[in-house]
Short mmCIF file of C-alpha atoms in Angstrom, two decimals:
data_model
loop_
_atom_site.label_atom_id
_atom_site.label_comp_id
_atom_site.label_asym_id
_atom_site.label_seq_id
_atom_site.Cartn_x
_atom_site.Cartn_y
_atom_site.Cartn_z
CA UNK A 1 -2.45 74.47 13.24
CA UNK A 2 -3.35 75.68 16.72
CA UNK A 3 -7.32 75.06 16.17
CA UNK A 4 -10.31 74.27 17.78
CA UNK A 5 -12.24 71.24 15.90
CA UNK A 6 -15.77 70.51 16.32
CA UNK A 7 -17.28 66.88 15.03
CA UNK A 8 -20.59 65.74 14.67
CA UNK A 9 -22.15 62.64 13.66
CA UNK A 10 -24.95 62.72 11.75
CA UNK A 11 -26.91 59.36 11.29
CA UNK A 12 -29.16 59.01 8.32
CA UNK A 13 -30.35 55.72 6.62
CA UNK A 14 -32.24 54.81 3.74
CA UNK A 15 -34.22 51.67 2.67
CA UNK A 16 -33.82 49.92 0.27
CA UNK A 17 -36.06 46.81 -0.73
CA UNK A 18 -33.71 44.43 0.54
CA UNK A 19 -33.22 46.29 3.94
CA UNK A 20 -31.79 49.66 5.68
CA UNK A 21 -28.82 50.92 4.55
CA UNK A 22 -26.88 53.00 6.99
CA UNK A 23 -25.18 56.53 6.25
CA UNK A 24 -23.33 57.99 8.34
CA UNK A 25 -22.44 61.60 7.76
CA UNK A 26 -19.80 63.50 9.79
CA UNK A 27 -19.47 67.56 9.77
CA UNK A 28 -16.62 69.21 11.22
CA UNK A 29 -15.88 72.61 11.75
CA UNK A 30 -12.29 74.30 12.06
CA UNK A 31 -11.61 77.76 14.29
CA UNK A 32 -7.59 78.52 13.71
CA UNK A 33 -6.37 81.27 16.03
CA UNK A 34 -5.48 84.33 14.22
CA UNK A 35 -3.71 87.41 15.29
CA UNK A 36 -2.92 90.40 14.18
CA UNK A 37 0.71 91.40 14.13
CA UNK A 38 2.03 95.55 14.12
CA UNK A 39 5.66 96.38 13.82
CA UNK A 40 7.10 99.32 15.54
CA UNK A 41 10.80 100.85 14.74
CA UNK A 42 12.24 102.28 11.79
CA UNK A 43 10.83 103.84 8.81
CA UNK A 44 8.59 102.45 5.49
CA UNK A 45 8.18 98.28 5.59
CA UNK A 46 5.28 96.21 6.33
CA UNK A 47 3.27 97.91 9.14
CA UNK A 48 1.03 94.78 10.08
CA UNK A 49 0.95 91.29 9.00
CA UNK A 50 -1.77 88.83 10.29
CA UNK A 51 -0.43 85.36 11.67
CA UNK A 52 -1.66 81.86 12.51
CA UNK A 53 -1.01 80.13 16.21
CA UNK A 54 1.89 77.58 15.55
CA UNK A 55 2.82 78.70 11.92
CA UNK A 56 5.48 80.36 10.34
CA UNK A 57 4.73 83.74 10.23
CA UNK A 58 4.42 85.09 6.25
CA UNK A 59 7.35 87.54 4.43
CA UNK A 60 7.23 91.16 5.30
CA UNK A 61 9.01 94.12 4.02
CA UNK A 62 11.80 95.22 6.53
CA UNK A 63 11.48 98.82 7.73
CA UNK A 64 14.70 101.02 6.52
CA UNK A 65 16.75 102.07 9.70
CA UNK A 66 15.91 105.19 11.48
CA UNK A 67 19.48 106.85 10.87
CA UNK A 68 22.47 105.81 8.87
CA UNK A 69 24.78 103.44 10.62
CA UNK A 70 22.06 101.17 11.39
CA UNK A 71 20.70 97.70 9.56
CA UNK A 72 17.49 96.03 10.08
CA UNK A 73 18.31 92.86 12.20
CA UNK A 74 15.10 91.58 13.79
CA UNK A 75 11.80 91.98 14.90
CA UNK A 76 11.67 90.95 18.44
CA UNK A 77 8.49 90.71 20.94
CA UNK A 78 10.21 92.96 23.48
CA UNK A 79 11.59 96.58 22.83
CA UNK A 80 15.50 96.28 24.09
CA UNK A 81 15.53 92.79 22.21
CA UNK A 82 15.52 89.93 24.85
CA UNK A 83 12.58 88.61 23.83
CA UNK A 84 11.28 86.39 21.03
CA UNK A 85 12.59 87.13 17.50
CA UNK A 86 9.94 86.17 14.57
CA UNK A 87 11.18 88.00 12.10
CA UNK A 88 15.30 88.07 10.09
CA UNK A 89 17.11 90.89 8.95
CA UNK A 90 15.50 90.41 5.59
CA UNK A 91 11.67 90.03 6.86
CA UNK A 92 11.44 86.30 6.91
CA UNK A 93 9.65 84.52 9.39
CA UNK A 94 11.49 82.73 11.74
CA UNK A 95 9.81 79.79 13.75
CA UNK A 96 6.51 79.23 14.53
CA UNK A 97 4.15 81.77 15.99
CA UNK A 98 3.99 81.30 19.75
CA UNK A 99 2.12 84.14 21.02
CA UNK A 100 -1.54 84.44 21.86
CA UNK A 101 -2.71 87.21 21.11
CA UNK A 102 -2.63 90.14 18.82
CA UNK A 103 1.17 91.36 19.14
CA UNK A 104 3.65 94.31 19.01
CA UNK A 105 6.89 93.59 17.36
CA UNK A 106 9.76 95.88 17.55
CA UNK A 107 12.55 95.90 15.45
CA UNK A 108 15.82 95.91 16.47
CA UNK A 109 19.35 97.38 14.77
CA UNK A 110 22.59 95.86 14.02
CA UNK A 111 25.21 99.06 14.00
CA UNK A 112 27.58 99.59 10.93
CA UNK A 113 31.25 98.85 11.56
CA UNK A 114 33.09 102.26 10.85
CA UNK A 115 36.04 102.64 8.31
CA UNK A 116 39.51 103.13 9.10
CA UNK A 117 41.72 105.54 8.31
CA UNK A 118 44.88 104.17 5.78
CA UNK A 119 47.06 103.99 8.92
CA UNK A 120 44.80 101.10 9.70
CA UNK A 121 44.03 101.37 13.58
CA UNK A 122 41.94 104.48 13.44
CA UNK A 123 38.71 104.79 13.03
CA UNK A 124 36.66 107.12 11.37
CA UNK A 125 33.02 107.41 12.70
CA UNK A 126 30.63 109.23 10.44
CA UNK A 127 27.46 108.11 11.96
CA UNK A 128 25.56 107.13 15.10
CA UNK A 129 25.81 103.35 14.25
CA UNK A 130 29.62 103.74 13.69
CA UNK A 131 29.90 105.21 17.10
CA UNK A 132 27.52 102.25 19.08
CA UNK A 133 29.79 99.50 17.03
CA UNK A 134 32.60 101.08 18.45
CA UNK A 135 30.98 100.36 21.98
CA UNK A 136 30.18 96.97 21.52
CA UNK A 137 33.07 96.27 20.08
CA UNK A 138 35.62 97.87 22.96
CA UNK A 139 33.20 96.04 25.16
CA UNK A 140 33.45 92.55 23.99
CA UNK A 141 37.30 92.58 23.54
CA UNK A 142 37.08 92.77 19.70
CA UNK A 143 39.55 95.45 19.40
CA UNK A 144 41.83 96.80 22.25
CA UNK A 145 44.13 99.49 20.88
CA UNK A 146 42.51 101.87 18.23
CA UNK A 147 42.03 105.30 17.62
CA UNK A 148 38.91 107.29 17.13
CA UNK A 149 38.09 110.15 14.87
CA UNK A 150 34.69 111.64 14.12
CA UNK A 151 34.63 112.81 10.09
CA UNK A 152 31.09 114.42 11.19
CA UNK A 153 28.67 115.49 13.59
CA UNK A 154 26.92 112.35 15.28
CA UNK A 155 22.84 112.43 16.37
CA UNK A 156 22.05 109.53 18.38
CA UNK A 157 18.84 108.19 18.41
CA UNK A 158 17.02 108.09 22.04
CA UNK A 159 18.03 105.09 23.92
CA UNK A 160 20.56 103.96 22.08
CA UNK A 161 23.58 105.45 23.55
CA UNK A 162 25.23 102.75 25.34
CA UNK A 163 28.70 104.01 27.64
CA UNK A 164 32.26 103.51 26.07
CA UNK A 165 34.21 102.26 28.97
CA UNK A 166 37.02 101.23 28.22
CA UNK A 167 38.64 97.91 29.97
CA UNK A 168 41.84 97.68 31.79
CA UNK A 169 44.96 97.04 29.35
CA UNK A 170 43.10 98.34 26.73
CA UNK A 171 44.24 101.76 25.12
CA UNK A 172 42.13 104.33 22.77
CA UNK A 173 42.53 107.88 21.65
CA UNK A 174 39.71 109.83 20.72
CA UNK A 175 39.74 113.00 18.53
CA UNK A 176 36.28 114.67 17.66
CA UNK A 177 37.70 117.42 14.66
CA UNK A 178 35.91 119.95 15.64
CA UNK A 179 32.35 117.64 15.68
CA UNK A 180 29.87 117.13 18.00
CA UNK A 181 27.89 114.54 19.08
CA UNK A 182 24.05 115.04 20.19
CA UNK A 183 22.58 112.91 23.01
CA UNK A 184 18.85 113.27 23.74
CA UNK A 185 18.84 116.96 22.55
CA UNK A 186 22.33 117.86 24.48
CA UNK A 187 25.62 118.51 22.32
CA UNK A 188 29.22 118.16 23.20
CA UNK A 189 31.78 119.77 21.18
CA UNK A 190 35.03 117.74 20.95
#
């Protein structure tokens, strides 16, 4: 524990016929250092927790996503995720509490990989999540020739959208049906 001790000696004696007999009595006092923990992101789940300096911090309740498409995959100390994560996707503690005061988590999203049509290089996104795997997935070289079709209209939540660029040598078709997708309050029809 991350604590403050305090000793103190207390010397007492009694007599006794054949001389003083010495007692020594020692008192000691413990502060631990505890904060108070609120999570931010999502919907439902634990909304605080209260932690201890240099322990693990205690099971929550994950929040449920704030859209489908989206898991719960963290609870991080800073908002786009590069910080410190303390929490798992299934709101256990991870580590030991490091921070010194009382703390904001925020949680953070893994996005749903999208199904594919039986031809078995398209993909059909239905969701927000679906569309932001796609992304990261194009981005990272996990898939390099694929098609895209949206089975619905897509809302996606405020700063999530992320571009889809995709790399030299790398070939994609995209075909929205008829849907749209929404981005910070503006549709486009495709």
């Amino acid at each position: 524990l991350h604590c403050l001790v305090f000793v103190a000696l207390w010397e007492s004696y009694l007599y006794h016929t054949g001389g003083r007999i010495w007692i020594y009595t020692y008192w000691q006092l413990v502060f631990c250092f505890v904060y108070t923990v609120t999570f931010s992101g999502g919907t439902g789940g634990s909304t605080s927790v209260t932690v201890t300096y240099d322990q693990t911090p205690p099971q929550i309740t994950p929040p449920s996503p704030p859209t489908t498409g989206f898991s719960f995959k963290s609870y991080n100390t800073e908002k786009n995720g590069s910080g410190i994560d303390y929490y798992d996707g299934n709101g256990v503690g991870v580590g030991t509490w490091k921070e010194s005061n009382n703390t904001t988590l925020y949680a953070q999203w893994d996005y749903e990989e999208p199904s594919k049509a039986n031809d078995g290089t398209t993909y059909q996104i239905s969701n927000a999540g679906n569309l932001l795997w796609i992304s990261e997935a194009l981005m990272a070289g996990t898939i390099t020739k694929f098609n895209i079709e949206l089975t619905a209209d897509i809302v996606v939540p405020e700063g999530e959208w992320k571009t889809i660029d995709v790399p030299d040598g790398n070939s994609c078709t995209f075909d929205g049906k008829g849907h749209s997708i929404t981005l910070n309050g503006a549709s486009v029809g495709l």
